[in-house]
XYZ file of C-alpha atoms in Angstrom:
530
model
C -11.233 -16.317 -52.144
C -9.261 -14.495 -49.443
C -9.412 -11.220 -51.397
C -13.175 -11.584 -51.913
C -13.711 -11.976 -48.201
C -11.333 -9.110 -47.466
C -13.161 -6.919 -49.990
C -16.491 -7.391 -48.228
C -14.946 -6.710 -44.828
C -13.098 -3.597 -45.984
C -16.268 -2.281 -47.621
C -18.190 -2.682 -44.357
C -15.409 -1.040 -42.352
C -15.116 1.766 -44.915
C -18.838 2.536 -44.753
C -18.833 2.389 -40.950
C -15.929 4.854 -40.753
C -17.562 6.990 -43.452
C -20.616 7.349 -41.212
C -18.394 8.347 -38.279
C -16.650 10.936 -40.410
C -19.951 12.146 -41.796
C -21.225 12.745 -38.275
C -18.204 14.967 -37.718
C -18.735 16.664 -41.092
C -15.244 15.698 -42.229
C -15.573 12.987 -44.914
C -13.860 13.715 -48.198
C -14.538 10.627 -50.280
C -17.733 9.128 -51.715
C -18.282 6.001 -53.797
C -18.855 6.596 -57.541
C -22.395 7.506 -58.610
C -24.542 4.430 -58.776
C -21.990 2.538 -56.726
C -19.306 0.136 -57.890
C -20.859 -2.868 -59.604
C -20.161 -5.895 -61.762
C -16.730 -6.592 -63.214
C -15.484 -3.123 -62.284
C -16.176 -3.889 -58.631
C -14.238 -7.146 -58.787
C -11.236 -5.452 -60.376
C -11.092 -2.156 -58.528
C -13.455 -2.375 -55.582
C -11.104 -4.326 -53.325
C -8.205 -1.880 -53.772
C -10.457 1.199 -53.672
C -12.298 0.308 -50.494
C -9.141 -0.926 -48.775
C -7.211 2.262 -49.482
C -10.140 4.456 -48.464
C -10.630 2.409 -45.276
C -7.015 3.017 -44.315
C -7.212 6.689 -45.305
C -10.265 7.221 -43.117
C -8.631 5.237 -40.318
C -5.775 7.750 -40.333
C -8.264 10.619 -40.154
C -10.126 8.918 -37.330
C -6.833 8.410 -35.506
C -6.147 12.143 -35.730
C -9.629 12.864 -34.341
C -9.192 10.363 -31.512
C -5.998 12.141 -30.447
C -7.932 15.351 -29.870
C -11.082 13.866 -28.369
C -11.262 11.407 -25.490
C -12.165 7.912 -26.647
C -13.408 4.924 -24.660
C -10.563 2.988 -26.267
C -7.931 5.506 -25.256
C -8.940 5.700 -21.606
C -6.086 4.130 -19.692
C -3.273 2.784 -21.858
C -1.744 -0.642 -21.320
C 1.832 -1.042 -20.108
C 2.409 -3.573 -22.873
C 4.732 -4.036 -25.864
C 3.051 -5.537 -28.928
C 4.866 -7.145 -31.866
C 2.817 -7.343 -35.106
C 3.956 -9.667 -37.918
C 2.168 -9.405 -41.268
C 3.346 -9.241 -44.880
C 0.721 -6.586 -45.684
C 2.105 -3.097 -45.043
C -1.404 -1.630 -44.917
C -2.360 -3.971 -42.091
C 0.798 -3.032 -40.194
C 0.021 0.655 -40.713
C -3.573 0.433 -39.526
C -2.636 -1.654 -36.470
C 0.215 0.673 -35.536
C -1.920 3.809 -35.916
C -4.578 2.441 -33.622
C -2.507 0.578 -31.021
C 0.150 3.230 -30.485
C -2.442 5.204 -28.524
C -3.406 2.179 -26.446
C -0.140 0.414 -25.524
C 3.378 1.321 -24.433
C 5.134 0.258 -27.646
C 4.217 -1.192 -31.037
C 6.806 -3.077 -33.121
C 6.000 -4.181 -36.674
C 7.710 -6.449 -39.179
C 6.780 -7.954 -42.569
C 8.576 -11.283 -42.321
C 8.350 -13.908 -39.560
C 12.001 -14.708 -40.261
C 12.841 -11.607 -38.194
C 11.158 -13.043 -35.082
C 14.331 -14.334 -33.399
C 16.150 -11.021 -33.733
C 13.167 -8.945 -32.584
C 12.446 -11.131 -29.549
C 16.106 -11.112 -28.505
C 16.303 -7.306 -28.664
C 12.913 -6.372 -27.211
C 10.842 -7.237 -24.150
C 7.735 -8.293 -26.065
C 4.505 -9.038 -24.192
C 2.014 -9.837 -26.967
C 2.554 -11.067 -30.533
C -0.017 -10.508 -33.303
C 0.872 -13.108 -35.926
C -0.579 -13.408 -39.434
C -1.304 -16.963 -40.614
C -0.429 -16.733 -44.327
C 2.613 -15.185 -46.039
C 3.004 -16.815 -49.459
C 0.813 -15.634 -52.331
C -2.341 -17.707 -52.668
C -1.846 -19.461 -49.319
C -4.949 -19.677 -47.154
C -4.573 -22.835 -45.079
C -2.763 -21.168 -42.159
C 0.062 -23.721 -42.017
C 2.725 -21.005 -42.000
C 1.093 -19.298 -39.039
C 0.904 -22.561 -37.096
C 4.577 -23.257 -37.844
C 5.691 -19.845 -36.587
C 3.379 -20.165 -33.563
C 5.194 -23.344 -32.530
C 8.543 -21.661 -33.176
C 7.690 -18.689 -30.935
C 6.461 -20.919 -28.109
C 9.625 -23.033 -28.386
C 11.595 -19.880 -27.544
C 9.410 -19.116 -24.528
C 6.204 -21.010 -23.765
C 4.884 -17.978 -21.844
C 4.642 -15.710 -24.909
C 1.074 -14.584 -25.581
C 0.348 -15.086 -29.305
C -2.803 -13.867 -31.098
C -3.252 -15.233 -34.615
C -4.743 -13.105 -37.436
C -6.445 -14.200 -40.644
C -8.626 -12.585 -43.310
C -11.250 -15.331 -43.273
C -13.047 -17.256 -40.570
C -12.411 -20.962 -40.190
C -13.589 -22.624 -36.996
C -11.463 -25.718 -37.530
C -8.317 -23.642 -38.034
C -9.075 -21.517 -34.963
C -9.523 -24.603 -32.779
C -6.281 -26.072 -34.101
C -4.423 -22.830 -33.338
C -5.746 -22.657 -29.779
C -4.735 -26.288 -29.186
C -1.202 -25.487 -30.343
C -0.903 -22.689 -27.801
C -2.402 -19.542 -29.356
C -4.122 -17.274 -26.848
C -6.768 -15.919 -29.233
C -7.818 -15.650 -32.869
C -8.895 -12.435 -34.603
C -10.280 -11.718 -38.086
C -8.952 -9.060 -40.483
C -9.961 -6.339 -40.923
C -10.843 -6.024 -37.281
C -13.120 -3.685 -35.444
C -11.047 -1.444 -33.204
C -13.134 -2.224 -30.124
C -12.680 -5.953 -30.674
C -8.931 -5.605 -31.227
C -8.477 -3.534 -28.073
C -10.537 -5.971 -25.977
C -8.417 -8.864 -27.255
C -5.136 -7.034 -26.557
C -6.360 -5.976 -23.095
C -7.288 -9.549 -22.134
C -3.961 -10.827 -23.477
C -2.080 -8.177 -21.476
C -3.748 -9.306 -18.251
C -2.904 -12.918 -19.062
C 0.748 -12.013 -19.694
C 0.988 -10.152 -16.381
C -0.640 -13.066 -14.571
C 1.827 -15.504 -16.166
C 4.734 -13.328 -15.027
C 3.508 -13.296 -11.440
C 3.017 -17.061 -11.451
C 6.510 -17.573 -12.897
C 8.019 -15.325 -10.232
C 6.188 -17.172 -7.467
C 7.347 -20.497 -8.885
C 10.970 -19.309 -8.810
C 10.606 -18.101 -5.229
C 8.971 -21.387 -4.263
C 11.716 -23.432 -5.937
C 14.404 -21.382 -4.182
C 12.724 -21.813 -0.809
C 12.317 -25.546 -1.324
C 16.032 -25.911 -2.129
C 16.879 -24.114 1.096
C 14.551 -26.322 3.089
C 15.497 -29.713 1.676
C 19.261 -29.854 2.147
C 19.217 -32.853 4.517
C 20.535 -32.668 8.074
C 23.036 -29.870 7.636
C 20.758 -27.624 9.692
C 20.700 -30.083 12.595
C 24.136 -29.886 14.160
C 24.827 -32.160 17.078
C 26.280 -35.468 18.225
C 24.616 -35.785 21.617
C 22.729 -39.052 21.958
C 19.446 -37.218 22.437
C 19.912 -35.447 19.085
C 20.863 -38.684 17.330
C 17.737 -40.336 18.726
C 15.614 -37.435 17.494
C 17.144 -37.715 14.035
C 16.383 -41.428 13.915
C 12.769 -40.761 14.907
C 12.550 -37.989 12.341
C 13.693 -40.301 9.542
C 10.998 -42.803 10.474
C 8.224 -40.226 10.739
C 9.047 -37.914 7.802
C 7.971 -40.229 4.916
C 4.536 -40.692 6.516
C 1.704 -38.168 6.768
C 1.519 -38.503 10.551
C 0.843 -35.295 12.487
C 3.897 -34.248 14.505
C 4.008 -32.122 17.666
C 7.406 -30.593 18.462
C 7.945 -29.490 22.066
C 10.818 -27.527 23.536
C 11.918 -24.235 25.020
C 12.186 -21.131 22.853
C 15.217 -21.257 20.588
C 15.798 -25.020 20.723
C 15.295 -25.454 16.968
C 11.639 -26.467 16.601
C 11.326 -24.753 13.222
C 14.539 -26.406 11.991
C 13.160 -29.836 12.855
C 9.870 -28.976 11.132
C 11.811 -28.043 7.968
C 13.683 -31.337 8.106
C 10.503 -33.378 8.485
C 9.076 -31.684 5.389
C 12.362 -31.953 3.490
C 12.504 -35.709 4.018
C 8.816 -36.324 3.307
C 6.883 -37.313 0.182
C 5.727 -33.674 -0.004
C 9.213 -32.142 -0.168
C 8.609 -30.620 -3.617
C 5.395 -28.953 -2.476
C 4.731 -25.895 -0.296
C 6.042 -25.566 3.262
C 3.788 -23.005 4.953
C 5.031 -21.594 8.276
C 2.362 -19.849 10.365
C 3.352 -18.147 13.622
C 0.117 -18.369 15.608
C 1.675 -16.376 18.426
C 1.859 -13.273 16.225
C -1.672 -13.612 14.821
C -4.324 -11.276 16.175
C -7.370 -13.286 17.293
C -9.566 -11.271 14.911
C -7.347 -12.234 11.962
C -7.105 -15.942 12.771
C -9.913 -17.143 10.487
C -9.180 -14.818 7.567
C -5.466 -15.708 7.604
C -5.818 -19.465 8.021
C -9.073 -20.118 6.153
C -9.279 -17.147 3.737
C -12.205 -14.862 2.913
C -14.622 -14.001 0.122
C -14.951 -10.597 -1.519
C -17.179 -8.381 0.621
C -16.813 -10.522 3.759
C -15.700 -7.379 5.627
C -14.890 -3.756 4.836
C -11.433 -4.243 3.321
C -12.212 -7.554 1.591
C -12.010 -6.182 -1.953
C -11.254 -9.548 -3.565
C -11.339 -13.271 -2.799
C -8.301 -14.469 -0.889
C -7.328 -18.064 -0.071
C -6.107 -18.809 3.448
C -2.881 -20.489 4.536
C -4.456 -23.958 4.518
C -5.528 -23.574 0.875
C -2.124 -22.202 -0.112
C -0.437 -25.182 1.559
C -2.668 -27.698 -0.245
C -0.569 -30.697 -1.249
C 2.273 -29.633 1.039
C 3.019 -29.110 4.738
C 1.600 -26.514 7.120
C 3.622 -25.747 10.255
C 1.589 -24.120 13.031
C 4.094 -22.623 15.454
C 3.142 -21.596 19.019
C -0.117 -23.576 18.942
C -0.317 -23.358 22.729
C -1.214 -19.663 22.416
C -4.618 -20.330 20.817
C -7.740 -19.528 22.808
C -10.357 -22.252 23.294
C -12.754 -20.840 20.632
C -9.933 -20.772 18.066
C -8.870 -24.276 19.094
C -12.408 -25.479 18.299
C -12.299 -23.912 14.811
C -8.898 -25.434 14.092
C -10.041 -28.847 15.317
C -13.022 -28.747 12.940
C -10.718 -28.098 9.971
C -8.332 -30.884 10.984
C -11.157 -33.395 11.455
C -13.051 -32.610 8.246
C -10.047 -31.725 6.066
C -12.074 -28.811 4.693
C -11.997 -25.031 5.119
C -14.745 -22.472 4.680
C -13.716 -18.945 3.786
C -15.169 -16.049 5.735
C -18.292 -14.798 3.950
C -18.896 -18.130 2.197
C -20.781 -21.327 2.985
C -18.895 -23.449 0.452
C -16.513 -26.029 1.919
C -13.150 -26.484 0.182
C -11.136 -29.666 0.578
C -7.510 -29.328 1.675
C -4.783 -31.951 1.713
C -1.987 -30.909 4.078
C 0.544 -32.540 6.358
C 0.304 -30.952 9.817
C 3.277 -30.108 12.041
C 2.745 -28.091 15.221
C 5.091 -26.716 17.875
C 4.952 -24.991 21.231
C 7.066 -24.229 24.283
C 4.053 -24.568 26.576
C 3.155 -27.658 28.715
C 0.101 -28.809 26.773
C -0.653 -31.777 29.063
C -0.790 -29.451 32.070
C -2.968 -27.053 30.088
C -5.375 -29.918 29.299
C -5.699 -30.693 33.012
C -6.423 -27.013 33.645
C -8.970 -26.913 30.780
C -7.031 -24.268 28.851
C -6.221 -26.623 25.962
C -8.601 -29.086 24.340
C -7.710 -32.711 24.903
C -9.284 -33.794 21.583
C -7.130 -31.246 19.733
C -4.012 -32.520 21.522
C -4.857 -36.081 20.458
C -5.315 -34.870 16.895
C -1.950 -33.058 16.622
C 0.438 -35.361 18.516
C 0.410 -38.623 16.603
C 4.181 -38.380 17.040
C 5.796 -36.141 19.650
C 9.365 -34.804 19.540
C 10.825 -33.246 22.692
C 13.842 -31.056 21.928
C 16.374 -30.650 24.759
C 17.555 -27.213 25.930
C 21.075 -26.308 24.824
C 22.426 -26.476 28.389
C 21.677 -30.227 28.371
C 23.456 -30.978 25.107
C 26.983 -31.008 26.543
C 29.753 -30.566 24.000
C 27.216 -29.947 21.223
C 27.573 -26.338 22.389
C 31.084 -26.245 20.922
C 30.009 -28.035 17.721
C 27.271 -25.477 17.196
C 29.608 -22.596 18.080
C 32.129 -23.741 15.457
C 29.342 -24.169 12.904
C 28.040 -20.638 13.449
C 31.582 -19.239 13.447
C 32.135 -20.689 9.961
C 28.768 -19.485 8.682
C 29.265 -15.901 9.864
C 32.956 -15.786 8.942
C 31.892 -16.476 5.373
C 29.029 -13.967 5.559
C 31.200 -11.136 6.928
C 34.372 -12.068 4.992
C 36.446 -12.855 8.092
C 39.191 -15.490 8.388
C 38.374 -16.903 11.805
C 39.670 -20.426 12.361
C 39.011 -21.337 15.985
C 37.704 -20.511 19.446
C 40.214 -19.796 22.199
C 40.345 -22.139 25.209
C 38.941 -19.377 27.405
C 36.091 -18.826 24.927
C 35.249 -22.557 24.976
C 35.290 -22.490 28.763
C 32.863 -19.562 28.795
C 30.523 -21.175 26.243
C 30.357 -24.480 28.173
C 29.630 -22.759 31.490
C 26.993 -20.358 30.264
C 23.371 -21.349 31.049
C 21.970 -20.402 27.580
C 18.450 -19.288 28.510
C 17.854 -18.469 24.829
C 19.219 -21.848 23.698
C 20.549 -22.349 20.145
C 19.063 -19.080 18.903
C 20.970 -17.139 21.569
C 24.191 -19.005 20.750
C 23.726 -18.098 17.078
C 23.362 -14.398 17.908
C 26.335 -14.471 20.288
C 28.580 -16.025 17.637
C 27.426 -13.590 14.973
C 28.319 -10.668 17.227
C 31.649 -12.279 18.186
C 32.620 -12.753 14.522
C 31.831 -9.101 13.803
C 33.787 -7.831 16.845
C 36.795 -10.145 16.470
C 40.065 -8.600 15.253
C 42.205 -11.701 14.796
C 41.745 -15.212 13.450
C 40.470 -16.559 16.781
C 37.367 -15.748 18.829
C 38.280 -14.781 22.393
C 36.336 -14.614 25.652
C 36.053 -10.834 25.271
C 34.503 -11.191 21.808
C 31.616 -13.245 23.215
C 30.406 -10.482 25.600
C 28.251 -12.853 27.691
C 26.419 -11.715 30.833
C 28.234 -12.914 34.022
C 24.867 -13.392 35.785
C 24.081 -16.292 33.449
C 26.978 -18.564 34.437
C 26.626 -21.713 36.537
C 28.183 -21.665 39.983
C 31.252 -23.646 41.143
C 32.058 -25.300 37.844
C 34.968 -23.313 36.494
C 37.203 -25.098 34.031
C 40.987 -24.520 33.892
C 42.239 -22.289 31.089
C 44.296 -25.053 29.478
C 42.236 -28.193 28.995
C 41.628 -30.641 26.133
C 38.106 -31.295 24.876
C 38.156 -34.816 26.384
C 39.099 -33.394 29.776
C 36.194 -30.947 29.575
C 33.778 -33.777 28.776
C 35.111 -35.875 31.653
C 34.698 -32.946 34.044
C 31.099 -32.374 32.938
C 30.228 -36.063 33.380
C 31.801 -36.098 36.843
C 29.916 -32.942 37.874
C 26.589 -34.368 36.683
C 27.121 -37.586 38.664
C 28.143 -35.631 41.760
C 25.184 -33.288 41.384
C 22.697 -36.165 41.367
C 24.580 -38.190 44.007
C 25.313 -41.119 41.723
C 21.841 -41.370 40.177
C 22.764 -42.414 36.608
C 19.286 -41.820 35.150
C 19.118 -38.226 36.387
C 22.744 -37.504 35.461
C 22.188 -38.871 31.947
C 19.047 -36.745 31.510
C 20.914 -33.656 32.723
C 23.677 -34.261 30.152
C 21.235 -35.042 27.334
C 22.476 -38.655 27.135
C 20.911 -42.082 27.428
C 21.892 -44.310 30.394
C 23.898 -46.562 28.037
C 25.792 -43.576 26.614
C 26.612 -42.288 30.092
C 27.861 -45.718 31.159
C 30.165 -45.774 28.107
C 31.648 -42.415 29.120
C 32.054 -43.528 32.745
C 33.987 -46.553 31.503
C 35.954 -44.424 29.022
C 37.070 -41.864 31.610
C 37.478 -44.352 34.465
C 35.075 -42.498 36.717
């Protein structure tokens, strides 16, 4: 039955190619006078037409090399593996496809699949469905399809058969085949199928790459509290609040001076939330041009403006299911605040150039170093937007108010950069500690990080010295020098005493200045006998 169907198909293809050759005045073979009929046709017609079809295909291939062809315009950067036990099929496919793709690999037995896939970067596999004589049910093809996809589920497999069977085609697609093509094929149909498969393969590669990048980023962002270094009571209180808030979907507003670690806290909230395996999208609103605000956050449709050559989702759509962190929200103008508020209220975005609303499901974290409550009173920030974003508010202290956390952070950064730059630094000198504790740190933790990175690079020994730090003398506090030789406990005692003296015994103000609670300050007063 298979040969009868093949015979009819080859005859049609032969006659079609004969017409093409006749138009060029180059055909060399004609059917016998009166045609091939009856028993003779059954016995010899199949072989005769098949051979002549392939012969003419070779001649057409030679012509197509010399003359431009719609099929040959723009080859595909694709490697195709063809598996078929019929050498004539392999020949015809190779002759045609070698002009259309980067590389064509052929083999007669599917048993060679493992070796070929291990040695070659194959993009598309053309796989015959029957290999044993008389077989026509396609079971072999389905078996080898499953085998190929077990090696790599992203392989693009196109199944080939000499007869059409809708049920078999549906079964093949369900098992993971990309497409289904009949033999003998029309060249235009084969090229269209290969072209579509090539685009699918490239798309799969991009998705796989993005998934790897996403997984890597998520691992970096969900490593617990190792990013938050500190033992000051104010930091411990913030961590406790963070642990309570993170598992919820409550909107969080993080306040604090530049460099205090707002982004680090945002990462930790996401990393300890129910969305930790989803996207964390950081958007620096301070760096966004006002004209780009809508297109970046909400996306745009093709043709929405001059350079909109394709549809593009915005940051809210890309963060769907995950967390979006809007940094420097205090920089938004009132018109942009109104647009953002609409999105937050309705949980939908509308791309530029479209009227269709798209639902988004994101957890919102915002941050700013600006006094939003004062801005509300001055009508430069919307009160309804502030209510929407600050379900929970975290106020991060400046580094100068974190006491001995300065030394903890300094040691942490020293270890990080010693490893990065292959240095064997073990400690900070007493003079270096003195300098670090007396510096005002206008740039907060970020400045300390940069100072320690530079110090590690410049250091010659196994200890960071005062000279390695290279801090500006104008940034030191007045009248609070610490002796060169002093234990860490003595330093802490001195700082507590100075804070109490500064605020004339007011425990609340002294505790706030040190970044401690009243209870914590009382414990230190009792500990040091002040």
